[in-house]
mmCIF file of C-alpha atoms and ligand atoms in Angstrom:
data_model
loop_
_atom_site.group_PDB
_atom_site.id
_atom_site.type_symbol
_atom_site.label_atom_id
_atom_site.label_comp_id
_atom_site.label_asym_id
_atom_site.label_seq_id
_atom_site.Cartn_x
_atom_site.Cartn_y
_atom_site.Cartn_z
ATOM 1 C CA MET A 10 -43.487 -17.042 26.172
ATOM 2 C CA ASP A 11 -40.494 -14.880 26.768
ATOM 3 C CA THR A 12 -39.100 -13.997 23.168
ATOM 4 C CA ALA A 13 -35.609 -14.076 24.328
ATOM 5 C CA ARG A 14 -35.661 -17.710 25.440
ATOM 6 C CA VAL A 15 -37.248 -19.199 22.275
ATOM 7 C CA ARG A 16 -34.851 -21.093 20.089
ATOM 8 C CA LEU A 17 -36.875 -20.977 16.774
ATOM 9 C CA THR A 18 -34.633 -23.740 15.062
ATOM 10 C CA ALA A 19 -35.746 -26.151 17.941
ATOM 11 C CA THR A 20 -39.245 -25.849 17.032
ATOM 12 C CA THR A 21 -39.115 -27.460 13.698
ATOM 13 C CA SER A 22 -38.037 -30.637 12.214
ATOM 14 C CA GLY A 23 -35.965 -28.976 9.307
ATOM 15 C CA GLY A 24 -34.648 -25.487 8.476
ATOM 16 C CA GLY A 25 -34.751 -23.026 5.613
ATOM 17 C CA CYS A 26 -34.664 -24.163 2.012
ATOM 18 C CA SER A 27 -33.630 -27.566 3.034
ATOM 19 C CA SER A 28 -37.070 -28.218 4.083
ATOM 20 C CA LYS A 29 -38.339 -28.058 0.397
ATOM 21 C CA VAL A 30 -39.974 -31.521 -1.155
ATOM 22 C CA SER A 31 -37.135 -32.943 -3.215
ATOM 23 C CA SER A 32 -37.095 -32.232 -7.135
ATOM 24 C CA ALA A 33 -37.737 -36.152 -7.707
ATOM 25 C CA ASP A 34 -40.851 -36.060 -5.639
ATOM 26 C CA LEU A 35 -42.021 -32.965 -7.433
ATOM 27 C CA ALA A 36 -41.449 -34.338 -10.748
ATOM 28 C CA THR A 37 -43.462 -37.508 -9.900
ATOM 29 C CA VAL A 38 -46.405 -35.412 -8.595
ATOM 30 C CA LEU A 39 -46.304 -32.779 -11.376
ATOM 31 C CA ARG A 40 -46.020 -35.468 -14.143
ATOM 32 C CA ASP A 41 -49.785 -35.493 -15.043
ATOM 33 C CA PHE A 42 -50.170 -31.657 -14.351
ATOM 34 C CA PRO A 43 -51.824 -29.987 -17.297
ATOM 35 C CA ALA A 44 -49.337 -28.297 -19.609
ATOM 36 C CA GLN A 45 -49.450 -24.693 -20.184
ATOM 37 C CA ASP A 46 -51.034 -23.304 -23.418
ATOM 38 C CA ASP A 47 -51.686 -19.668 -22.837
ATOM 39 C CA PRO A 48 -49.303 -17.768 -25.411
ATOM 40 C CA ASP A 49 -48.693 -14.884 -22.881
ATOM 41 C CA VAL A 50 -46.797 -17.363 -20.299
ATOM 42 C CA ILE A 51 -43.324 -16.668 -21.184
ATOM 43 C CA VAL A 52 -41.600 -18.681 -18.407
ATOM 44 C CA GLY A 53 -43.776 -21.462 -16.832
ATOM 45 C CA PHE A 54 -43.182 -24.504 -14.493
ATOM 46 C CA ALA A 55 -41.748 -26.706 -17.347
ATOM 47 C CA THR A 56 -38.077 -25.366 -17.171
ATOM 48 C CA SER A 57 -37.966 -25.314 -13.335
ATOM 49 C CA ASP A 58 -36.828 -21.809 -13.337
ATOM 50 C CA ASP A 59 -36.841 -19.259 -10.287
ATOM 51 C CA ALA A 60 -40.113 -17.532 -11.249
ATOM 52 C CA GLY A 61 -43.073 -17.302 -13.688
ATOM 53 C CA VAL A 62 -43.111 -14.773 -16.223
ATOM 54 C CA TYR A 63 -46.264 -13.418 -17.730
ATOM 55 C CA ARG A 64 -46.679 -10.907 -20.555
ATOM 56 C CA LEU A 65 -49.187 -8.132 -19.953
ATOM 57 C CA ASN A 66 -48.386 -6.215 -23.185
ATOM 58 C CA ASP A 67 -45.312 -5.810 -25.480
ATOM 59 C CA GLU A 68 -43.439 -3.626 -22.904
ATOM 60 C CA LEU A 69 -44.330 -5.101 -19.525
ATOM 61 C CA ALA A 70 -44.320 -8.651 -18.000
ATOM 62 C CA LEU A 71 -45.193 -9.821 -14.369
ATOM 63 C CA VAL A 72 -42.369 -11.927 -12.703
ATOM 64 C CA GLN A 73 -44.234 -14.021 -9.809
ATOM 65 C CA THR A 74 -42.644 -16.339 -7.395
ATOM 66 C CA VAL A 75 -43.423 -17.859 -3.876
ATOM 67 C CA ASP A 76 -41.126 -18.975 -1.091
ATOM 68 C CA PHE A 77 -41.585 -19.877 2.539
ATOM 69 C CA PHE A 78 -39.927 -22.294 5.138
ATOM 70 C CA THR A 79 -39.262 -23.060 8.640
ATOM 71 C CA PRO A 80 -36.646 -21.202 10.803
ATOM 72 C CA ILE A 81 -32.974 -21.389 9.904
ATOM 73 C CA VAL A 82 -31.745 -19.421 12.853
ATOM 74 C CA ASP A 83 -32.947 -18.745 16.250
ATOM 75 C CA ASP A 84 -33.383 -15.160 16.128
ATOM 76 C CA PRO A 85 -36.784 -14.220 14.813
ATOM 77 C CA TYR A 86 -35.850 -10.934 13.222
ATOM 78 C CA ASP A 87 -32.874 -12.523 11.349
ATOM 79 C CA PHE A 88 -35.267 -15.431 10.197
ATOM 80 C CA GLY A 89 -37.679 -12.675 8.752
ATOM 81 C CA ARG A 90 -34.973 -10.947 7.082
ATOM 82 C CA ILE A 91 -33.319 -14.315 5.445
ATOM 83 C CA ALA A 92 -36.884 -15.626 4.520
ATOM 84 C CA ALA A 93 -37.634 -12.187 2.727
ATOM 85 C CA ALA A 94 -34.327 -11.748 0.850
ATOM 86 C CA ASN A 95 -34.680 -15.437 -0.247
ATOM 87 C CA ALA A 96 -38.043 -14.995 -1.426
ATOM 88 C CA ILE A 97 -37.252 -11.671 -3.282
ATOM 89 C CA SER A 98 -34.166 -13.345 -4.816
ATOM 90 C CA ASP A 99 -36.153 -15.284 -7.329
ATOM 91 C CA VAL A 100 -37.269 -11.998 -9.104
ATOM 92 C CA TYR A 101 -33.591 -10.888 -9.089
ATOM 93 C CA ALA A 102 -32.756 -14.237 -10.545
ATOM 94 C CA MET A 103 -34.969 -13.606 -13.502
ATOM 95 C CA GLY A 104 -33.402 -9.959 -14.030
ATOM 96 C CA GLY A 105 -36.725 -8.470 -12.908
ATOM 97 C CA THR A 106 -37.520 -5.641 -10.489
ATOM 98 C CA PRO A 107 -39.402 -6.713 -7.439
ATOM 99 C CA ARG A 108 -42.513 -4.483 -6.561
ATOM 100 C CA THR A 109 -45.002 -6.110 -4.230
ATOM 101 C CA ALA A 110 -45.005 -8.763 -1.651
ATOM 102 C CA LEU A 111 -47.528 -10.870 0.215
ATOM 103 C CA ASN A 112 -46.599 -12.382 3.546
ATOM 104 C CA ILE A 113 -47.182 -16.197 4.173
ATOM 105 C CA THR A 114 -46.968 -17.272 7.649
ATOM 106 C CA THR A 115 -47.881 -20.217 9.783
ATOM 107 C CA PHE A 116 -47.342 -19.802 13.457
ATOM 108 C CA PRO A 117 -48.096 -21.533 16.821
ATOM 109 C CA ILE A 118 -49.269 -18.291 18.343
ATOM 110 C CA GLU A 119 -50.299 -19.886 21.812
ATOM 111 C CA GLU A 120 -46.880 -21.231 22.344
ATOM 112 C CA LEU A 121 -44.368 -18.776 20.863
ATOM 113 C CA GLY A 122 -46.408 -15.493 21.425
ATOM 114 C CA HIS A 123 -47.201 -12.231 19.631
ATOM 115 C CA ALA A 124 -43.817 -10.684 20.060
ATOM 116 C CA THR A 125 -41.826 -13.400 18.341
ATOM 117 C CA LEU A 126 -44.351 -13.387 15.413
ATOM 118 C CA GLY A 127 -43.955 -9.575 15.316
ATOM 119 C CA ARG A 128 -40.171 -9.725 15.240
ATOM 120 C CA ILE A 129 -40.386 -12.337 12.316
ATOM 121 C CA LEU A 130 -42.722 -9.861 10.268
ATOM 122 C CA ALA A 131 -40.557 -6.634 11.156
ATOM 123 C CA GLY A 132 -37.394 -8.371 9.817
ATOM 124 C CA GLY A 133 -39.226 -9.275 6.501
ATOM 125 C CA ALA A 134 -40.521 -5.731 6.289
ATOM 126 C CA ALA A 135 -37.102 -4.310 6.632
ATOM 127 C CA VAL A 136 -35.546 -6.162 3.833
ATOM 128 C CA ALA A 137 -38.717 -5.639 1.668
ATOM 129 C CA ARG A 138 -38.108 -1.898 2.119
ATOM 130 C CA GLU A 139 -34.390 -2.128 1.393
ATOM 131 C CA ALA A 140 -35.520 -3.865 -1.863
ATOM 132 C CA GLY A 141 -38.135 -1.322 -2.715
ATOM 133 C CA VAL A 142 -40.866 -3.704 -2.417
ATOM 134 C CA ALA A 143 -44.337 -2.769 -0.850
ATOM 135 C CA ILE A 144 -45.902 -5.508 1.209
ATOM 136 C CA LEU A 145 -49.577 -5.309 0.196
ATOM 137 C CA GLY A 146 -50.913 -7.987 2.635
ATOM 138 C CA GLY A 147 -50.469 -11.520 3.833
ATOM 139 C CA HIS A 148 -51.926 -14.567 5.421
ATOM 140 C CA THR A 149 -51.334 -16.269 8.732
ATOM 141 C CA VAL A 150 -52.431 -19.955 9.620
ATOM 142 C CA LYS A 151 -52.092 -21.395 13.208
ATOM 143 C CA ASP A 152 -49.598 -24.550 12.962
ATOM 144 C CA ASP A 153 -47.342 -26.343 15.128
ATOM 145 C CA GLU A 154 -44.330 -25.156 13.267
ATOM 146 C CA PRO A 155 -43.583 -21.410 12.422
ATOM 147 C CA LYS A 156 -43.085 -20.939 8.780
ATOM 148 C CA TYR A 157 -42.735 -17.601 7.070
ATOM 149 C CA GLY A 158 -41.934 -16.242 3.571
ATOM 150 C CA MET A 159 -43.442 -14.241 0.785
ATOM 151 C CA ALA A 160 -45.295 -14.158 -2.597
ATOM 152 C CA VAL A 161 -43.352 -11.815 -4.566
ATOM 153 C CA THR A 162 -44.460 -9.907 -7.762
ATOM 154 C CA GLY A 163 -41.834 -8.014 -9.979
ATOM 155 C CA THR A 164 -41.799 -6.531 -13.532
ATOM 156 C CA VAL A 165 -39.411 -7.167 -16.487
ATOM 157 C CA HIS A 166 -39.656 -6.158 -20.146
ATOM 158 C CA PRO A 167 -41.089 -9.223 -21.797
ATOM 159 C CA LYS A 168 -37.826 -9.640 -24.158
ATOM 160 C CA HIS A 169 -35.396 -9.247 -21.166
ATOM 161 C CA ALA A 170 -36.255 -11.789 -18.771
ATOM 162 C CA ILE A 171 -33.109 -13.691 -17.772
ATOM 163 C CA THR A 172 -34.156 -17.542 -17.713
ATOM 164 C CA ASN A 173 -32.323 -20.581 -16.879
ATOM 165 C CA ALA A 174 -32.702 -21.896 -20.595
ATOM 166 C CA GLY A 175 -30.367 -19.227 -22.400
ATOM 167 C CA ALA A 176 -26.831 -20.771 -21.457
ATOM 168 C CA ARG A 177 -24.512 -21.495 -24.434
ATOM 169 C CA ALA A 178 -21.353 -23.589 -25.040
ATOM 170 C CA GLY A 179 -18.373 -21.398 -24.290
ATOM 171 C CA ASP A 180 -20.128 -19.282 -21.557
ATOM 172 C CA VAL A 181 -18.413 -18.764 -18.286
ATOM 173 C CA LEU A 182 -20.055 -19.539 -14.880
ATOM 174 C CA VAL A 183 -19.928 -17.070 -12.145
ATOM 175 C CA LEU A 184 -21.320 -17.431 -8.425
ATOM 176 C CA THR A 185 -22.135 -14.516 -6.235
ATOM 177 C CA LYS A 186 -22.427 -16.085 -2.699
ATOM 178 C CA PRO A 187 -20.270 -18.981 -0.730
ATOM 179 C CA LEU A 188 -21.866 -22.302 -0.144
ATOM 180 C CA GLY A 189 -22.501 -24.136 3.127
ATOM 181 C CA THR A 190 -25.437 -22.421 4.745
ATOM 182 C CA GLY A 191 -27.384 -25.870 5.085
ATOM 183 C CA ILE A 192 -24.551 -27.213 7.014
ATOM 184 C CA LEU A 193 -24.186 -24.244 9.239
ATOM 185 C CA ALA A 194 -27.798 -24.033 9.960
ATOM 186 C CA ASN A 195 -28.001 -27.573 10.826
ATOM 187 C CA ALA A 196 -24.964 -27.283 13.196
ATOM 188 C CA LEU A 197 -26.623 -24.389 14.902
ATOM 189 C CA LYS A 198 -29.935 -26.302 15.506
ATOM 190 C CA LYS A 199 -28.002 -29.300 17.043
ATOM 191 C CA GLY A 200 -26.132 -26.746 19.219
ATOM 192 C CA SER A 201 -22.647 -27.615 17.636
ATOM 193 C CA ILE A 202 -22.215 -24.001 16.819
ATOM 194 C CA ASP A 203 -23.429 -20.684 18.291
ATOM 195 C CA GLU A 204 -25.010 -17.562 16.831
ATOM 196 C CA GLU A 205 -21.632 -15.753 16.576
ATOM 197 C CA GLN A 206 -20.226 -18.426 14.440
ATOM 198 C CA ILE A 207 -22.942 -18.378 11.877
ATOM 199 C CA ALA A 208 -23.048 -14.620 11.834
ATOM 200 C CA PRO A 209 -20.966 -14.426 8.445
ATOM 201 C CA ALA A 210 -23.771 -16.682 6.799
ATOM 202 C CA VAL A 211 -26.448 -14.574 8.269
ATOM 203 C CA ARG A 212 -24.905 -11.574 6.752
ATOM 204 C CA TRP A 213 -24.723 -13.372 3.389
ATOM 205 C CA MET A 214 -28.415 -14.770 3.708
ATOM 206 C CA THR A 215 -29.768 -11.485 4.419
ATOM 207 C CA THR A 216 -27.882 -9.607 1.601
ATOM 208 C CA LEU A 217 -30.036 -9.092 -1.339
ATOM 209 C CA ASN A 218 -29.128 -10.510 -4.804
ATOM 210 C CA ARG A 219 -29.959 -6.954 -6.128
ATOM 211 C CA ALA A 220 -26.549 -5.851 -6.902
ATOM 212 C CA ALA A 221 -25.563 -9.190 -8.538
ATOM 213 C CA SER A 222 -29.002 -8.914 -10.603
ATOM 214 C CA LEU A 223 -28.010 -5.276 -11.784
ATOM 215 C CA ALA A 224 -24.554 -6.348 -12.636
ATOM 216 C CA MET A 225 -25.797 -9.262 -14.766
ATOM 217 C CA ILE A 226 -28.597 -7.190 -16.396
ATOM 218 C CA ALA A 227 -25.840 -4.657 -17.244
ATOM 219 C CA ALA A 228 -23.502 -7.308 -18.563
ATOM 220 C CA ARG A 229 -26.272 -8.870 -20.829
ATOM 221 C CA VAL A 230 -25.670 -12.518 -19.472
ATOM 222 C CA HIS A 231 -27.209 -15.357 -21.045
ATOM 223 C CA ALA A 232 -28.703 -17.337 -18.192
ATOM 224 C CA ALA A 233 -29.006 -17.315 -14.494
ATOM 225 C CA THR A 234 -30.819 -18.902 -11.556
ATOM 226 C CA ASP A 235 -30.311 -18.503 -7.699
ATOM 227 C CA ILE A 236 -28.657 -21.236 -5.465
ATOM 228 C CA THR A 237 -31.240 -22.547 -2.811
ATOM 229 C CA GLY A 238 -32.754 -25.825 -1.481
ATOM 230 C CA PHE A 239 -31.489 -28.177 -4.224
ATOM 231 C CA GLY A 240 -27.834 -26.789 -3.835
ATOM 232 C CA LEU A 241 -25.335 -25.739 -6.446
ATOM 233 C CA LEU A 242 -25.321 -29.147 -8.334
ATOM 234 C CA GLY A 243 -29.252 -29.281 -8.309
ATOM 235 C CA HIS A 244 -29.837 -25.750 -9.469
ATOM 236 C CA ALA A 245 -26.829 -26.211 -12.158
ATOM 237 C CA PHE A 246 -28.358 -29.222 -13.369
ATOM 238 C CA GLU A 247 -31.816 -27.463 -13.992
ATOM 239 C CA LEU A 248 -29.995 -24.561 -15.704
ATOM 240 C CA ALA A 249 -28.147 -27.131 -17.883
ATOM 241 C CA ARG A 250 -31.190 -29.265 -18.780
ATOM 242 C CA ALA A 251 -33.324 -26.059 -19.598
ATOM 243 C CA SER A 252 -30.505 -24.755 -21.832
ATOM 244 C CA GLY A 253 -29.556 -28.187 -23.450
ATOM 245 C CA VAL A 254 -25.942 -27.823 -22.438
ATOM 246 C CA ARG A 255 -23.457 -29.239 -19.814
ATOM 247 C CA LEU A 256 -21.930 -27.420 -17.039
ATOM 248 C CA ARG A 257 -18.354 -28.017 -15.862
ATOM 249 C CA ILE A 258 -17.615 -26.957 -12.507
ATOM 250 C CA VAL A 259 -14.044 -26.715 -10.908
ATOM 251 C CA ALA A 260 -14.625 -27.797 -7.455
ATOM 252 C CA SER A 261 -11.628 -25.928 -5.953
ATOM 253 C CA LYS A 262 -12.914 -22.526 -7.390
ATOM 254 C CA VAL A 263 -16.229 -22.671 -5.644
ATOM 255 C CA PRO A 264 -16.345 -20.421 -2.648
ATOM 256 C CA VAL A 265 -17.395 -22.133 0.510
ATOM 257 C CA TYR A 266 -17.701 -21.267 4.341
ATOM 258 C CA GLU A 267 -14.443 -22.475 5.967
ATOM 259 C CA LEU A 268 -16.524 -23.465 8.910
ATOM 260 C CA ALA A 269 -18.831 -25.631 7.013
ATOM 261 C CA ARG A 270 -15.981 -27.694 5.611
ATOM 262 C CA GLU A 271 -14.779 -28.170 9.210
ATOM 263 C CA LEU A 272 -18.224 -29.385 10.295
ATOM 264 C CA ILE A 273 -18.340 -31.910 7.452
ATOM 265 C CA ALA A 274 -15.092 -33.091 8.236
ATOM 266 C CA VAL A 275 -16.506 -34.041 11.705
ATOM 267 C CA GLY A 276 -19.328 -35.650 10.320
ATOM 268 C CA ILE A 277 -22.012 -32.758 10.933
ATOM 269 C CA ALA A 278 -24.300 -32.449 7.659
ATOM 270 C CA PRO A 279 -28.034 -32.255 7.380
ATOM 271 C CA GLY A 280 -29.934 -35.314 5.819
ATOM 272 C CA GLY A 281 -31.286 -32.862 3.210
ATOM 273 C CA SER A 282 -28.087 -32.120 1.814
ATOM 274 C CA ARG A 283 -27.145 -36.038 1.969
ATOM 275 C CA SER A 284 -30.226 -36.825 0.064
ATOM 276 C CA ASN A 285 -29.450 -34.087 -2.581
ATOM 277 C CA ALA A 286 -26.090 -35.485 -3.054
ATOM 278 C CA ARG A 287 -27.417 -39.046 -3.649
ATOM 279 C CA GLU A 288 -29.783 -37.465 -6.259
ATOM 280 C CA HIS A 289 -27.014 -35.473 -7.800
ATOM 281 C CA GLU A 290 -24.940 -38.414 -8.414
ATOM 282 C CA VAL A 291 -27.082 -39.585 -11.101
ATOM 283 C CA PHE A 292 -26.433 -36.500 -13.583
ATOM 284 C CA THR A 293 -22.860 -35.465 -12.204
ATOM 285 C CA THR A 294 -19.415 -36.930 -13.301
ATOM 286 C CA PHE A 295 -16.849 -36.051 -10.647
ATOM 287 C CA GLU A 296 -13.081 -36.116 -11.759
ATOM 288 C CA ALA A 297 -11.087 -38.713 -9.303
ATOM 289 C CA GLY A 298 -9.777 -37.313 -6.432
ATOM 290 C CA ILE A 299 -12.536 -35.099 -5.257
ATOM 291 C CA PRO A 300 -13.250 -35.899 -1.496
ATOM 292 C CA PRO A 301 -16.813 -36.687 -0.664
ATOM 293 C CA ASP A 302 -16.865 -33.754 1.876
ATOM 294 C CA LEU A 303 -16.404 -31.322 -0.984
ATOM 295 C CA ARG A 304 -19.158 -33.380 -3.082
ATOM 296 C CA LEU A 305 -21.585 -32.781 -0.101
ATOM 297 C CA LEU A 306 -20.885 -29.059 0.025
ATOM 298 C CA LEU A 307 -21.577 -28.799 -3.750
ATOM 299 C CA SER A 308 -25.070 -30.353 -2.962
ATOM 300 C CA ASP A 309 -25.667 -28.606 0.398
ATOM 301 C CA ALA A 310 -29.180 -27.237 0.381
ATOM 302 C CA GLN A 311 -28.785 -23.353 0.459
ATOM 303 C CA THR A 312 -30.803 -20.815 1.937
ATOM 304 C CA SER A 313 -30.891 -17.293 0.268
ATOM 305 C CA GLY A 314 -27.965 -18.221 -1.721
ATOM 306 C CA GLY A 315 -26.190 -16.404 -4.575
ATOM 307 C CA LEU A 316 -26.779 -16.290 -8.321
ATOM 308 C CA LEU A 317 -25.250 -18.553 -10.675
ATOM 309 C CA ILE A 318 -24.724 -16.800 -13.775
ATOM 310 C CA ALA A 319 -23.829 -17.747 -17.533
ATOM 311 C CA VAL A 320 -22.045 -14.996 -19.362
ATOM 312 C CA PRO A 321 -20.250 -15.033 -22.607
ATOM 313 C CA PRO A 322 -16.581 -14.411 -22.474
ATOM 314 C CA ALA A 323 -16.513 -11.292 -23.906
ATOM 315 C CA ARG A 324 -18.712 -9.615 -21.318
ATOM 316 C CA LEU A 325 -17.270 -11.590 -18.349
ATOM 317 C CA SER A 326 -15.120 -8.556 -17.361
ATOM 318 C CA ALA A 327 -18.076 -6.273 -17.403
ATOM 319 C CA LEU A 328 -20.085 -8.624 -15.318
ATOM 320 C CA LEU A 329 -16.974 -9.187 -12.733
ATOM 321 C CA GLY A 330 -16.683 -5.266 -12.720
ATOM 322 C CA GLY A 331 -19.947 -5.000 -11.444
ATOM 323 C CA LEU A 332 -19.806 -7.524 -8.571
ATOM 324 C CA HIS A 333 -18.213 -6.464 -5.529
ATOM 325 C CA GLN A 334 -18.162 -7.312 -1.768
ATOM 326 C CA PRO A 335 -20.075 -6.865 0.525
ATOM 327 C CA ASP A 336 -23.072 -7.477 -1.790
ATOM 328 C CA ALA A 337 -21.608 -10.217 -4.309
ATOM 329 C CA LEU A 338 -18.538 -12.388 -4.740
ATOM 330 C CA ALA A 339 -17.267 -12.515 -8.278
ATOM 331 C CA ALA A 340 -16.119 -16.113 -8.153
ATOM 332 C CA VAL A 341 -15.586 -17.794 -11.707
ATOM 333 C CA ILE A 342 -16.295 -21.486 -11.106
ATOM 334 C CA GLY A 343 -16.471 -23.105 -14.409
ATOM 335 C CA ARG A 344 -17.910 -23.105 -17.990
ATOM 336 C CA VAL A 345 -20.588 -24.154 -20.299
ATOM 337 C CA GLU A 346 -19.871 -26.969 -22.842
ATOM 338 C CA LEU A 347 -21.876 -28.869 -25.452
ATOM 339 C CA GLY A 348 -23.507 -32.141 -23.631
ATOM 340 C CA THR A 349 -25.786 -32.776 -21.012
ATOM 341 C CA GLY A 350 -25.423 -32.988 -17.045
ATOM 342 C CA ILE A 351 -22.710 -31.618 -14.757
ATOM 343 C CA ALA A 352 -19.112 -32.477 -14.934
ATOM 344 C CA VAL A 353 -17.046 -31.627 -11.642
ATOM 345 C CA ASP A 354 -13.128 -31.221 -11.978
ATOM 346 C CA ALA A 355 -11.061 -31.163 -8.894
HETATM 347 CO CO1 CO B 410 -34.754 -19.711 -7.184
HETATM 348 CO CO1 CO B 411 -37.309 -19.989 -4.701
HETATM 349 CO CO1 CO B 412 -33.930 -17.365 -14.042
#
């Protein structure tokens, strides 16, 4: 098939991180999964963090993560870049340095052809190179739907991993990319918007969280996570639960793509974000007067989203000074309190 004619998003049922199995379903499946008792496991799956951390010795720990998904844009090279930036992000979210990666691919090679697969892998390789990550190999399986991503290994000092469990009451919350990629990608798939209209989101989704990560390491922040398939509220809740705190988010301060807002207003939003929103109602208290459209944006499944960082007030200016466009926003979106769950103010 001619690569120029392939619309990758038309080949799949869901796109990007919105194709993740829900956290509720995962919790059900993992309920009877044996608990970890290896003393060198610093971060395991119990706290729903971005990546696992395993101590090799007193100076060195491995940071390991895996992420892959169906196409979120039609251009195979951009899809590869986005999938790689997204997979590597989980190492940055832990304050680690990404080192190596293995490609994970499923692909209908007869239908879509060699050239399209080649472009996806080339996009991934370009972003890996930018991150200083060596791709050591990979695995490709024939399948009806194309999927691509990476298993990424990084390193961190065992005492310096930035987990989602360190937030403390009084901390300030900072977000480093705008929300709305799930809504934009869904609109692209449906043909409601074109490639040019999604270009600003593609630029953010292909931007590494490296600059944001280096800034948060330098500012010695308390906690962080990256915002992906469970949306801002879903990942914020994981951080709140792991840290034993409540997060208070000011909806009007959260950066969003204006086009995503316009699309929701005319009823265009993916099922994954709607089901996220229903799950999030259980632990979120919304102040009266927050429109349903904005609530949906706060739950929108993100792909290669920004970092959500909890920083003590005394080090906020140091953090903000290290965050600047085009690599990172410096949006102060709320604070950490005593309590549980998420509170959203207008
Ligand atoms: Co993550
Ligand atoms: Co991930
Ligand atoms: Co983390």
